[in-house]
PDB file of N, CA and C in Angstrom:
ATOM      1  N   MET A 248       1.728  21.570   5.738  1.00 86.00           N
ATOM      2  CA  MET A 248       1.694  20.117   5.686  1.00 86.00           C
ATOM      3  C   MET A 248       2.780  19.594   6.622  1.00 86.00           C
ATOM      4  N   THR A 249       2.440  18.607   7.400  1.00 91.00           N
ATOM      5  CA  THR A 249       3.405  18.021   8.328  1.00 91.00           C
ATOM      6  C   THR A 249       4.482  17.262   7.550  1.00 91.00           C
ATOM      7  N   PRO A 250       5.635  17.053   8.152  1.00 93.00           N
ATOM      8  CA  PRO A 250       6.695  16.317   7.451  1.00 93.00           C
ATOM      9  C   PRO A 250       6.277  14.902   7.035  1.00 93.00           C
ATOM     10  N   SER A 251       5.526  14.220   7.880  1.00 95.00           N
ATOM     11  CA  SER A 251       5.092  12.870   7.508  1.00 95.00           C
ATOM     12  C   SER A 251       4.078  12.914   6.371  1.00 95.00           C
ATOM     13  N   ALA A 252       3.196  13.896   6.368  1.00 95.00           N
ATOM     14  CA  ALA A 252       2.230  14.039   5.269  1.00 95.00           C
ATOM     15  C   ALA A 252       2.959  14.382   3.978  1.00 95.00           C
ATOM     16  N   TRP A 253       4.001  15.216   4.079  1.00 96.00           N
ATOM     17  CA  TRP A 253       4.774  15.553   2.892  1.00 96.00           C
ATOM     18  C   TRP A 253       5.443  14.304   2.313  1.00 96.00           C
ATOM     19  N   LEU A 254       5.951  13.459   3.184  1.00 96.00           N
ATOM     20  CA  LEU A 254       6.592  12.219   2.748  1.00 96.00           C
ATOM     21  C   LEU A 254       5.584  11.295   2.061  1.00 96.00           C
ATOM     22  N   VAL A 255       4.399  11.189   2.648  1.00 95.00           N
ATOM     23  CA  VAL A 255       3.349  10.350   2.055  1.00 95.00           C
ATOM     24  C   VAL A 255       2.873  10.934   0.730  1.00 95.00           C
ATOM     25  N   SER A 256       2.961  12.237   0.566  1.00 96.00           N
ATOM     26  CA  SER A 256       2.492  12.878  -0.668  1.00 96.00           C
ATOM     27  C   SER A 256       3.454  12.688  -1.844  1.00 96.00           C
ATOM     28  N   LEU A 257       4.666  12.211  -1.610  1.00 96.00           N
ATOM     29  CA  LEU A 257       5.628  12.046  -2.698  1.00 96.00           C
ATOM     30  C   LEU A 257       5.134  11.115  -3.817  1.00 96.00           C
ATOM     31  N   PRO A 258       4.537   9.950  -3.495  1.00 95.00           N
ATOM     32  CA  PRO A 258       4.002   9.126  -4.596  1.00 95.00           C
ATOM     33  C   PRO A 258       2.880   9.818  -5.378  1.00 95.00           C
ATOM     34  N   VAL A 259       2.072  10.617  -4.689  1.00 94.00           N
ATOM     35  CA  VAL A 259       1.006  11.352  -5.378  1.00 94.00           C
ATOM     36  C   VAL A 259       1.621  12.383  -6.313  1.00 94.00           C
ATOM     37  N   ARG A 260       2.628  13.068  -5.836  1.00 96.00           N
ATOM     38  CA  ARG A 260       3.316  14.058  -6.680  1.00 96.00           C
ATOM     39  C   ARG A 260       3.975  13.392  -7.891  1.00 96.00           C
ATOM     40  N   ALA A 261       4.569  12.227  -7.675  1.00 95.00           N
ATOM     41  CA  ALA A 261       5.187  11.500  -8.787  1.00 95.00           C
ATOM     42  C   ALA A 261       4.134  11.058  -9.794  1.00 95.00           C
ATOM     43  N   TYR A 262       2.991  10.581  -9.306  1.00 92.00           N
ATOM     44  CA  TYR A 262       1.907  10.188 -10.215  1.00 92.00           C
ATOM     45  C   TYR A 262       1.437  11.379 -11.034  1.00 92.00           C
ATOM     46  N   ARG A 263       1.270  12.531 -10.392  1.00 91.00           N
ATOM     47  CA  ARG A 263       0.805  13.717 -11.115  1.00 91.00           C
ATOM     48  C   ARG A 263       1.801  14.138 -12.191  1.00 91.00           C
ATOM     49  N   LEU A 264       3.077  13.946 -11.925  1.00 93.00           N
ATOM     50  CA  LEU A 264       4.106  14.346 -12.868  1.00 93.00           C
ATOM     51  C   LEU A 264       4.292  13.322 -13.987  1.00 93.00           C
ATOM     52  N   ILE A 265       4.301  12.026 -13.636  1.00 92.00           N
ATOM     53  CA  ILE A 265       4.652  10.977 -14.597  1.00 92.00           C
ATOM     54  C   ILE A 265       3.431  10.220 -15.115  1.00 92.00           C
ATOM     55  N   GLY A 266       2.569   9.766 -14.224  1.00 88.00           N
ATOM     56  CA  GLY A 266       1.474   8.885 -14.627  1.00 88.00           C
ATOM     57  C   GLY A 266       0.251   9.573 -15.169  1.00 88.00           C
ATOM     58  N   SER A 267      -0.101  10.708 -14.611  1.00 84.00           N
ATOM     59  CA  SER A 267      -1.332  11.384 -14.995  1.00 84.00           C
ATOM     60  C   SER A 267      -1.418  11.736 -16.482  1.00 84.00           C
ATOM     61  N   PRO A 268      -0.352  12.220 -17.105  1.00 82.00           N
ATOM     62  CA  PRO A 268      -0.459  12.522 -18.538  1.00 82.00           C
ATOM     63  C   PRO A 268      -0.770  11.288 -19.397  1.00 82.00           C
ATOM     64  N   TRP A 269      -0.407  10.107 -18.951  1.00 86.00           N
ATOM     65  CA  TRP A 269      -0.657   8.888 -19.713  1.00 86.00           C
ATOM     66  C   TRP A 269      -2.063   8.345 -19.507  1.00 86.00           C
ATOM     67  N   VAL A 270      -2.666   8.648 -18.363  1.00 80.00           N
ATOM     68  CA  VAL A 270      -3.980   8.104 -18.031  1.00 80.00           C
ATOM     69  C   VAL A 270      -5.095   8.842 -18.762  1.00 80.00           C
ATOM     70  N   GLY A 271      -4.973  10.134 -18.896  1.00 75.00           N
ATOM     71  CA  GLY A 271      -6.017  10.917 -19.549  1.00 75.00           C
ATOM     72  C   GLY A 271      -6.854  11.676 -18.541  1.00 75.00           C
ATOM     73  N   HIS A 272      -7.935  12.270 -19.026  1.00 74.00           N
ATOM     74  CA  HIS A 272      -8.758  13.137 -18.182  1.00 74.00           C
ATOM     75  C   HIS A 272     -10.190  12.640 -18.125  1.00 74.00           C
ATOM     76  N   GLY A 273     -10.393  11.401 -17.758  1.00 77.00           N
ATOM     77  CA  GLY A 273     -11.734  10.843 -17.657  1.00 77.00           C
ATOM     78  C   GLY A 273     -12.162  10.652 -16.216  1.00 77.00           C
ATOM     79  N   CYS A 274     -11.926  11.629 -15.375  1.00 82.00           N
ATOM     80  CA  CYS A 274     -12.208  11.490 -13.947  1.00 82.00           C
ATOM     81  C   CYS A 274     -13.706  11.507 -13.679  1.00 82.00           C
ATOM     82  N   ARG A 275     -14.138  10.646 -12.761  1.00 86.00           N
ATOM     83  CA  ARG A 275     -15.544  10.551 -12.388  1.00 86.00           C
ATOM     84  C   ARG A 275     -15.912  11.593 -11.340  1.00 86.00           C
ATOM     85  N   TYR A 276     -14.945  12.007 -10.546  1.00 89.00           N
ATOM     86  CA  TYR A 276     -15.195  12.920  -9.443  1.00 89.00           C
ATOM     87  C   TYR A 276     -14.485  14.240  -9.667  1.00 89.00           C
ATOM     88  N   GLN A 277     -14.985  15.262  -8.988  1.00 91.00           N
ATOM     89  CA  GLN A 277     -14.322  16.554  -8.909  1.00 91.00           C
ATOM     90  C   GLN A 277     -14.099  16.843  -7.444  1.00 91.00           C
ATOM     91  N   PRO A 278     -12.959  17.193  -6.970  1.00 92.00           N
ATOM     92  CA  PRO A 278     -11.673  17.246  -7.649  1.00 92.00           C
ATOM     93  C   PRO A 278     -11.160  15.846  -7.977  1.00 92.00           C
ATOM     94  N   THR A 279     -10.138  15.788  -8.806  1.00 90.00           N
ATOM     95  CA  THR A 279      -9.560  14.502  -9.193  1.00 90.00           C
ATOM     96  C   THR A 279      -9.009  13.785  -7.961  1.00 90.00           C
ATOM     97  N   CYS A 280      -8.764  12.500  -8.087  1.00 91.00           N
ATOM     98  CA  CYS A 280      -8.283  11.715  -6.942  1.00 91.00           C
ATOM     99  C   CYS A 280      -6.941  12.225  -6.421  1.00 91.00           C
ATOM    100  N   SER A 281      -6.052  12.632  -7.305  1.00 92.00           N
ATOM    101  CA  SER A 281      -4.752  13.120  -6.832  1.00 92.00           C
ATOM    102  C   SER A 281      -4.896  14.462  -6.120  1.00 92.00           C
ATOM    103  N   ALA A 282      -5.755  15.347  -6.621  1.00 94.00           N
ATOM    104  CA  ALA A 282      -5.996  16.621  -5.939  1.00 94.00           C
ATOM    105  C   ALA A 282      -6.681  16.375  -4.595  1.00 94.00           C
ATOM    106  N   TYR A 283      -7.608  15.426  -4.563  1.00 96.00           N
ATOM    107  CA  TYR A 283      -8.283  15.047  -3.310  1.00 96.00           C
ATOM    108  C   TYR A 283      -7.262  14.529  -2.300  1.00 96.00           C
ATOM    109  N   ALA A 284      -6.349  13.677  -2.754  1.00 96.00           N
ATOM    110  CA  ALA A 284      -5.333  13.119  -1.867  1.00 96.00           C
ATOM    111  C   ALA A 284      -4.438  14.216  -1.293  1.00 96.00           C
ATOM    112  N   MET A 285      -4.009  15.139  -2.128  1.00 96.00           N
ATOM    113  CA  MET A 285      -3.150  16.223  -1.647  1.00 96.00           C
ATOM    114  C   MET A 285      -3.888  17.096  -0.631  1.00 96.00           C
ATOM    115  N   GLU A 286      -5.145  17.408  -0.903  1.00 97.00           N
ATOM    116  CA  GLU A 286      -5.921  18.227   0.021  1.00 97.00           C
ATOM    117  C   GLU A 286      -6.174  17.490   1.340  1.00 97.00           C
ATOM    118  N   ALA A 287      -6.466  16.199   1.254  1.00 97.00           N
ATOM    119  CA  ALA A 287      -6.690  15.405   2.461  1.00 97.00           C
ATOM    120  C   ALA A 287      -5.420  15.343   3.313  1.00 97.00           C
ATOM    121  N   LEU A 288      -4.273  15.191   2.670  1.00 97.00           N
ATOM    122  CA  LEU A 288      -3.009  15.158   3.414  1.00 97.00           C
ATOM    123  C   LEU A 288      -2.723  16.501   4.064  1.00 97.00           C
ATOM    124  N   GLU A 289      -3.039  17.598   3.373  1.00 96.00           N
ATOM    125  CA  GLU A 289      -2.817  18.926   3.943  1.00 96.00           C
ATOM    126  C   GLU A 289      -3.736  19.186   5.130  1.00 96.00           C
ATOM    127  N   LYS A 290      -5.014  18.818   4.999  1.00 96.00           N
ATOM    128  CA  LYS A 290      -5.993  19.097   6.047  1.00 96.00           C
ATOM    129  C   LYS A 290      -5.879  18.167   7.244  1.00 96.00           C
ATOM    130  N   HIS A 291      -5.654  16.876   6.994  1.00 96.00           N
ATOM    131  CA  HIS A 291      -5.791  15.883   8.050  1.00 96.00           C
ATOM    132  C   HIS A 291      -4.506  15.167   8.435  1.00 96.00           C
ATOM    133  N   GLY A 292      -3.392  15.457   7.781  1.00 95.00           N
ATOM    134  CA  GLY A 292      -2.139  14.799   8.128  1.00 95.00           C
ATOM    135  C   GLY A 292      -1.971  13.469   7.412  1.00 95.00           C
ATOM    136  N   ALA A 293      -0.886  12.781   7.744  1.00 96.00           N
ATOM    137  CA  ALA A 293      -0.490  11.578   7.005  1.00 96.00           C
ATOM    138  C   ALA A 293      -1.445  10.408   7.202  1.00 96.00           C
ATOM    139  N   LEU A 294      -1.829  10.119   8.427  1.00 96.00           N
ATOM    140  CA  LEU A 294      -2.613   8.914   8.699  1.00 96.00           C
ATOM    141  C   LEU A 294      -4.053   9.029   8.197  1.00 96.00           C
ATOM    142  N   LYS A 295      -4.781  10.021   8.678  1.00 97.00           N
ATOM    143  CA  LYS A 295      -6.176  10.171   8.249  1.00 97.00           C
ATOM    144  C   LYS A 295      -6.255  10.590   6.788  1.00 97.00           C
ATOM    145  N   GLY A 296      -5.338  11.435   6.324  1.00 96.00           N
ATOM    146  CA  GLY A 296      -5.332  11.849   4.918  1.00 96.00           C
ATOM    147  C   GLY A 296      -5.104  10.679   3.986  1.00 96.00           C
ATOM    148  N   SER A 297      -4.215   9.769   4.365  1.00 97.00           N
ATOM    149  CA  SER A 297      -3.982   8.563   3.559  1.00 97.00           C
ATOM    150  C   SER A 297      -5.219   7.688   3.523  1.00 97.00           C
ATOM    151  N   TRP A 298      -5.882   7.546   4.673  1.00 98.00           N
ATOM    152  CA  TRP A 298      -7.106   6.746   4.747  1.00 98.00           C
ATOM    153  C   TRP A 298      -8.193   7.341   3.849  1.00 98.00           C
ATOM    154  N   LEU A 299      -8.375   8.657   3.908  1.00 97.00           N
ATOM    155  CA  LEU A 299      -9.387   9.307   3.069  1.00 97.00           C
ATOM    156  C   LEU A 299      -9.058   9.143   1.590  1.00 97.00           C
ATOM    157  N   ALA A 300      -7.792   9.290   1.223  1.00 96.00           N
ATOM    158  CA  ALA A 300      -7.385   9.140  -0.174  1.00 96.00           C
ATOM    159  C   ALA A 300      -7.591   7.707  -0.655  1.00 96.00           C
ATOM    160  N   ALA A 301      -7.257   6.724   0.186  1.00 96.00           N
ATOM    161  CA  ALA A 301      -7.448   5.323  -0.195  1.00 96.00           C
ATOM    162  C   ALA A 301      -8.934   4.998  -0.362  1.00 96.00           C
ATOM    163  N   ARG A 302      -9.769   5.526   0.524  1.00 95.00           N
ATOM    164  CA  ARG A 302     -11.221   5.322   0.392  1.00 95.00           C
ATOM    165  C   ARG A 302     -11.744   5.921  -0.897  1.00 95.00           C
ATOM    166  N   ARG A 303     -11.251   7.099  -1.249  1.00 94.00           N
ATOM    167  CA  ARG A 303     -11.688   7.769  -2.478  1.00 94.00           C
ATOM    168  C   ARG A 303     -11.277   6.961  -3.706  1.00 94.00           C
ATOM    169  N   ILE A 304     -10.046   6.478  -3.732  1.00 91.00           N
ATOM    170  CA  ILE A 304      -9.566   5.686  -4.871  1.00 91.00           C
ATOM    171  C   ILE A 304     -10.356   4.389  -4.979  1.00 91.00           C
ATOM    172  N   ALA A 305     -10.727   3.804  -3.848  1.00 92.00           N
ATOM    173  CA  ALA A 305     -11.518   2.566  -3.862  1.00 92.00           C
ATOM    174  C   ALA A 305     -12.918   2.799  -4.430  1.00 92.00           C
ATOM    175  N   ARG A 306     -13.447   4.010  -4.283  1.00 90.00           N
ATOM    176  CA  ARG A 306     -14.778   4.319  -4.823  1.00 90.00           C
ATOM    177  C   ARG A 306     -14.751   4.614  -6.317  1.00 90.00           C
ATOM    178  N   CYS A 307     -13.587   4.787  -6.884  1.00 85.00           N
ATOM    179  CA  CYS A 307     -13.461   5.162  -8.286  1.00 85.00           C
ATOM    180  C   CYS A 307     -13.400   3.903  -9.151  1.00 85.00           C
ATOM    181  N   HIS A 308     -14.570   3.408  -9.517  1.00 83.00           N
ATOM    182  CA  HIS A 308     -14.674   2.236 -10.379  1.00 83.00           C
ATOM    183  C   HIS A 308     -15.937   2.386 -11.233  1.00 83.00           C
ATOM    184  N   PRO A 309     -16.112   1.568 -12.242  1.00 82.00           N
ATOM    185  CA  PRO A 309     -17.239   1.758 -13.164  1.00 82.00           C
ATOM    186  C   PRO A 309     -18.615   1.772 -12.505  1.00 82.00           C
ATOM    187  N   TRP A 310     -18.789   1.103 -11.380  1.00 87.00           N
ATOM    188  CA  TRP A 310     -20.087   1.079 -10.715  1.00 87.00           C
ATOM    189  C   TRP A 310     -20.156   2.064  -9.557  1.00 87.00           C
ATOM    190  N   GLY A 311     -19.114   2.872  -9.395  1.00 81.00           N
ATOM    191  CA  GLY A 311     -19.069   3.845  -8.309  1.00 81.00           C
ATOM    192  C   GLY A 311     -19.849   5.096  -8.662  1.00 81.00           C
ATOM    193  N   GLY A 312     -19.752   6.073  -7.788  1.00 84.00           N
ATOM    194  CA  GLY A 312     -20.465   7.318  -7.986  1.00 84.00           C
ATOM    195  C   GLY A 312     -19.718   8.270  -8.897  1.00 84.00           C
ATOM    196  N   PHE A 313     -20.215   9.498  -8.917  1.00 88.00           N
ATOM    197  CA  PHE A 313     -19.587  10.546  -9.723  1.00 88.00           C
ATOM    198  C   PHE A 313     -20.042  11.883  -9.162  1.00 88.00           C
ATOM    199  N   GLY A 314     -19.423  12.941  -9.635  1.00 90.00           N
ATOM    200  CA  GLY A 314     -19.820  14.286  -9.209  1.00 90.00           C
ATOM    201  C   GLY A 314     -18.815  14.916  -8.267  1.00 90.00           C
ATOM    202  N   ILE A 315     -19.303  15.883  -7.523  1.00 92.00           N
ATOM    203  CA  ILE A 315     -18.438  16.640  -6.606  1.00 92.00           C
ATOM    204  C   ILE A 315     -18.298  15.862  -5.305  1.00 92.00           C
ATOM    205  N   ASP A 316     -17.058  15.659  -4.875  1.00 90.00           N
ATOM    206  CA  ASP A 316     -16.754  14.930  -3.651  1.00 90.00           C
ATOM    207  C   ASP A 316     -15.591  15.629  -2.969  1.00 90.00           C
ATOM    208  N   ASN A 317     -15.913  16.576  -2.116  1.00 94.00           N
ATOM    209  CA  ASN A 317     -14.879  17.352  -1.436  1.00 94.00           C
ATOM    210  C   ASN A 317     -14.361  16.621  -0.205  1.00 94.00           C
ATOM    211  N   VAL A 318     -13.178  16.997   0.225  1.00 95.00           N
ATOM    212  CA  VAL A 318     -12.567  16.444   1.427  1.00 95.00           C
ATOM    213  C   VAL A 318     -13.377  16.927   2.637  1.00 95.00           C
ATOM    214  N   PRO A 319     -13.775  15.997   3.536  1.00 94.00           N
ATOM    215  CA  PRO A 319     -14.518  16.441   4.716  1.00 94.00           C
ATOM    216  C   PRO A 319     -13.651  17.263   5.658  1.00 94.00           C
ATOM    217  N   ASP A 320     -14.306  18.110   6.431  1.00 90.00           N
ATOM    218  CA  ASP A 320     -13.582  18.953   7.392  1.00 90.00           C
ATOM    219  C   ASP A 320     -13.197  18.197   8.635  1.00 90.00           C
TER     220      ASP A 320
END
């Protein structure tokens, strides 16, 4: 992971440590949004990985989809 991607991943890591236990396990997609964000940052770097993670989070709503949604290559 690039240094900038690692820096961008800090809020995701904090959410996984602090926020995730309070939210529960009702995820609509596999992998979860935080796992998707970490994988996107690792594969695509800070800028594109952040964009992919933000798009994924925007799709996670009651009228959105569900199922398997892997990070594109």
